[in-house]
JSON list of C-alpha atoms in Angstrom, two decimals:
[
{"chain": "A", "resi": 1, "resn": "UNK", "atom": "CA", "xyz": [59.76, -17.73, -47.84]},
{"chain": "A", "resi": 2, "resn": "UNK", "atom": "CA", "xyz": [60.59, -21.13, -45.26]},
{"chain": "A", "resi": 3, "resn": "UNK", "atom": "CA", "xyz": [63.85, -23.08, -45.38]},
{"chain": "A", "resi": 4, "resn": "UNK", "atom": "CA", "xyz": [62.37, -25.61, -48.29]},
{"chain": "A", "resi": 5, "resn": "UNK", "atom": "CA", "xyz": [61.94, -22.49, -50.54]},
{"chain": "A", "resi": 6, "resn": "UNK", "atom": "CA", "xyz": [64.92, -20.04, -48.99]},
{"chain": "A", "resi": 7, "resn": "UNK", "atom": "CA", "xyz": [67.42, -21.39, -52.19]},
{"chain": "A", "resi": 8, "resn": "UNK", "atom": "CA", "xyz": [64.14, -20.29, -54.97]},
{"chain": "A", "resi": 9, "resn": "UNK", "atom": "CA", "xyz": [62.97, -16.61, -53.15]},
{"chain": "A", "resi": 10, "resn": "UNK", "atom": "CA", "xyz": [65.30, -14.90, -55.72]},
{"chain": "A", "resi": 11, "resn": "UNK", "atom": "CA", "xyz": [64.22, -12.83, -58.79]},
{"chain": "A", "resi": 12, "resn": "UNK", "atom": "CA", "xyz": [66.19, -14.19, -61.72]},
{"chain": "A", "resi": 13, "resn": "UNK", "atom": "CA", "xyz": [65.87, -12.09, -65.18]},
{"chain": "A", "resi": 14, "resn": "UNK", "atom": "CA", "xyz": [65.58, -14.11, -68.03]},
{"chain": "A", "resi": 15, "resn": "UNK", "atom": "CA", "xyz": [67.87, -12.93, -70.67]},
{"chain": "A", "resi": 16, "resn": "UNK", "atom": "CA", "xyz": [68.84, -15.34, -73.18]},
{"chain": "A", "resi": 17, "resn": "UNK", "atom": "CA", "xyz": [67.66, -18.92, -73.74]},
{"chain": "A", "resi": 18, "resn": "UNK", "atom": "CA", "xyz": [70.48, -20.68, -71.44]},
{"chain": "A", "resi": 19, "resn": "UNK", "atom": "CA", "xyz": [68.56, -18.02, -68.49]},
{"chain": "A", "resi": 20, "resn": "UNK", "atom": "CA", "xyz": [66.03, -20.13, -69.82]},
{"chain": "A", "resi": 21, "resn": "UNK", "atom": "CA", "xyz": [66.92, -23.37, -69.25]},
{"chain": "A", "resi": 22, "resn": "UNK", "atom": "CA", "xyz": [68.26, -22.83, -66.29]},
{"chain": "A", "resi": 23, "resn": "UNK", "atom": "CA", "xyz": [65.17, -21.52, -64.76]},
{"chain": "A", "resi": 24, "resn": "UNK", "atom": "CA", "xyz": [63.58, -24.92, -65.80]},
{"chain": "A", "resi": 25, "resn": "UNK", "atom": "CA", "xyz": [65.95, -27.30, -64.79]},
{"chain": "A", "resi": 26, "resn": "UNK", "atom": "CA", "xyz": [66.27, -25.78, -61.17]},
{"chain": "A", "resi": 27, "resn": "UNK", "atom": "CA", "xyz": [62.07, -25.38, -61.36]},
{"chain": "A", "resi": 28, "resn": "UNK", "atom": "CA", "xyz": [62.24, -30.02, -62.81]},
{"chain": "A", "resi": 29, "resn": "UNK", "atom": "CA", "xyz": [64.42, -30.23, -59.86]},
{"chain": "A", "resi": 30, "resn": "UNK", "atom": "CA", "xyz": [62.55, -28.56, -57.57]},
{"chain": "A", "resi": 31, "resn": "UNK", "atom": "CA", "xyz": [59.44, -30.60, -58.71]},
{"chain": "A", "resi": 32, "resn": "UNK", "atom": "CA", "xyz": [60.56, -33.48, -57.85]},
{"chain": "A", "resi": 33, "resn": "UNK", "atom": "CA", "xyz": [62.09, -33.43, -55.02]},
{"chain": "A", "resi": 34, "resn": "UNK", "atom": "CA", "xyz": [58.60, -32.08, -53.86]},
{"chain": "A", "resi": 35, "resn": "UNK", "atom": "CA", "xyz": [59.92, -28.62, -53.30]},
{"chain": "A", "resi": 36, "resn": "UNK", "atom": "CA", "xyz": [56.97, -26.76, -54.91]},
{"chain": "A", "resi": 37, "resn": "UNK", "atom": "CA", "xyz": [54.03, -27.88, -57.05]},
{"chain": "A", "resi": 38, "resn": "UNK", "atom": "CA", "xyz": [52.43, -26.48, -60.31]},
{"chain": "A", "resi": 39, "resn": "UNK", "atom": "CA", "xyz": [49.86, -25.07, -59.72]},
{"chain": "A", "resi": 40, "resn": "UNK", "atom": "CA", "xyz": [49.10, -23.16, -63.06]},
{"chain": "A", "resi": 41, "resn": "UNK", "atom": "CA", "xyz": [45.89, -22.42, -64.07]},
{"chain": "A", "resi": 42, "resn": "UNK", "atom": "CA", "xyz": [44.29, -21.26, -67.54]},
{"chain": "A", "resi": 43, "resn": "UNK", "atom": "CA", "xyz": [46.11, -20.12, -70.26]},
{"chain": "A", "resi": 44, "resn": "UNK", "atom": "CA", "xyz": [47.08, -21.67, -73.27]},
{"chain": "A", "resi": 45, "resn": "UNK", "atom": "CA", "xyz": [50.19, -23.16, -72.75]},
{"chain": "A", "resi": 46, "resn": "UNK", "atom": "CA", "xyz": [51.63, -27.18, -72.98]},
{"chain": "A", "resi": 47, "resn": "UNK", "atom": "CA", "xyz": [51.75, -28.34, -69.44]},
{"chain": "A", "resi": 48, "resn": "UNK", "atom": "CA", "xyz": [54.94, -27.22, -67.91]},
{"chain": "A", "resi": 49, "resn": "UNK", "atom": "CA", "xyz": [55.77, -31.00, -67.90]},
{"chain": "A", "resi": 50, "resn": "UNK", "atom": "CA", "xyz": [55.40, -31.46, -71.55]},
{"chain": "A", "resi": 51, "resn": "UNK", "atom": "CA", "xyz": [57.28, -28.84, -72.10]},
{"chain": "A", "resi": 52, "resn": "UNK", "atom": "CA", "xyz": [60.33, -30.47, -70.28]},
{"chain": "A", "resi": 53, "resn": "UNK", "atom": "CA", "xyz": [60.02, -34.10, -71.95]},
{"chain": "A", "resi": 54, "resn": "UNK", "atom": "CA", "xyz": [59.63, -31.64, -75.06]},
{"chain": "A", "resi": 55, "resn": "UNK", "atom": "CA", "xyz": [62.24, -29.20, -74.65]},
{"chain": "A", "resi": 56, "resn": "UNK", "atom": "CA", "xyz": [60.43, -27.34, -77.08]},
{"chain": "A", "resi": 57, "resn": "UNK", "atom": "CA", "xyz": [58.73, -23.90, -75.91]},
{"chain": "A", "resi": 58, "resn": "UNK", "atom": "CA", "xyz": [55.85, -21.68, -76.81]},
{"chain": "A", "resi": 59, "resn": "UNK", "atom": "CA", "xyz": [56.13, -18.28, -77.67]},
{"chain": "A", "resi": 60, "resn": "UNK", "atom": "CA", "xyz": [54.80, -17.07, -74.00]},
{"chain": "A", "resi": 61, "resn": "UNK", "atom": "CA", "xyz": [55.44, -18.98, -71.43]},
{"chain": "A", "resi": 62, "resn": "UNK", "atom": "CA", "xyz": [54.00, -18.08, -67.95]},
{"chain": "A", "resi": 63, "resn": "UNK", "atom": "CA", "xyz": [53.63, -20.57, -65.42]},
{"chain": "A", "resi": 64, "resn": "UNK", "atom": "CA", "xyz": [52.86, -20.24, -61.24]},
{"chain": "A", "resi": 65, "resn": "UNK", "atom": "CA", "xyz": [54.11, -22.78, -58.15]},
{"chain": "A", "resi": 66, "resn": "UNK", "atom": "CA", "xyz": [53.36, -22.91, -55.10]},
{"chain": "A", "resi": 67, "resn": "UNK", "atom": "CA", "xyz": [55.84, -24.15, -52.09]},
{"chain": "A", "resi": 68, "resn": "UNK", "atom": "CA", "xyz": [54.60, -27.41, -50.72]},
{"chain": "A", "resi": 69, "resn": "UNK", "atom": "CA", "xyz": [55.66, -26.21, -47.20]},
{"chain": "A", "resi": 70, "resn": "UNK", "atom": "CA", "xyz": [54.92, -22.67, -46.52]},
{"chain": "A", "resi": 71, "resn": "UNK", "atom": "CA", "xyz": [52.65, -21.67, -49.40]},
{"chain": "A", "resi": 72, "resn": "UNK", "atom": "CA", "xyz": [54.98, -18.98, -50.97]},
{"chain": "A", "resi": 73, "resn": "UNK", "atom": "CA", "xyz": [54.36, -18.39, -54.68]},
{"chain": "A", "resi": 74, "resn": "UNK", "atom": "CA", "xyz": [56.45, -18.19, -57.16]},
{"chain": "A", "resi": 75, "resn": "UNK", "atom": "CA", "xyz": [56.25, -16.96, -60.96]},
{"chain": "A", "resi": 76, "resn": "UNK", "atom": "CA", "xyz": [58.26, -18.42, -64.27]},
{"chain": "A", "resi": 77, "resn": "UNK", "atom": "CA", "xyz": [57.75, -15.95, -67.76]},
{"chain": "A", "resi": 78, "resn": "UNK", "atom": "CA", "xyz": [59.27, -15.82, -70.52]},
{"chain": "A", "resi": 79, "resn": "UNK", "atom": "CA", "xyz": [58.62, -14.24, -74.19]},
{"chain": "A", "resi": 80, "resn": "UNK", "atom": "CA", "xyz": [60.71, -16.51, -76.43]},
{"chain": "A", "resi": 81, "resn": "UNK", "atom": "CA", "xyz": [59.20, -15.48, -79.65]},
{"chain": "A", "resi": 82, "resn": "UNK", "atom": "CA", "xyz": [60.90, -11.60, -79.55]},
{"chain": "A", "resi": 83, "resn": "UNK", "atom": "CA", "xyz": [63.57, -13.02, -76.78]},
{"chain": "A", "resi": 84, "resn": "UNK", "atom": "CA", "xyz": [62.38, -9.88, -74.63]},
{"chain": "A", "resi": 85, "resn": "UNK", "atom": "CA", "xyz": [63.01, -12.18, -71.95]},
{"chain": "A", "resi": 86, "resn": "UNK", "atom": "CA", "xyz": [61.81, -12.64, -68.53]},
{"chain": "A", "resi": 87, "resn": "UNK", "atom": "CA", "xyz": [62.43, -13.89, -64.97]},
{"chain": "A", "resi": 88, "resn": "UNK", "atom": "CA", "xyz": [61.41, -16.21, -62.14]},
{"chain": "A", "resi": 89, "resn": "UNK", "atom": "CA", "xyz": [60.26, -14.34, -58.69]},
{"chain": "A", "resi": 90, "resn": "UNK", "atom": "CA", "xyz": [58.53, -14.84, -55.76]},
{"chain": "A", "resi": 91, "resn": "UNK", "atom": "CA", "xyz": [55.07, -13.28, -56.18]},
{"chain": "A", "resi": 92, "resn": "UNK", "atom": "CA", "xyz": [52.33, -12.86, -53.78]},
{"chain": "A", "resi": 93, "resn": "UNK", "atom": "CA", "xyz": [48.75, -13.54, -55.69]},
{"chain": "A", "resi": 94, "resn": "UNK", "atom": "CA", "xyz": [48.54, -15.31, -58.92]},
{"chain": "A", "resi": 95, "resn": "UNK", "atom": "CA", "xyz": [46.94, -12.42, -60.85]}
]
């Protein structure tokens, strides 16, 4: 963690659609200001920028981001179909 990503370096539980909207908005803003980059690979999901512009969510969301200063990794994950929730959290590696 560094001073650039310190505000993102927390685990945020996603329990409600409003929580997911907040996590997406914070991620969008952090991408826009250059704090993080999208490093999502593979998977069968829409690109994060398309998720933002469309406002529609896949049944399962799984995205990975990296701090552009220190390289800290973050994960945004949510299961929207059954509403079982998800999280934003710092991670050590992408699995």
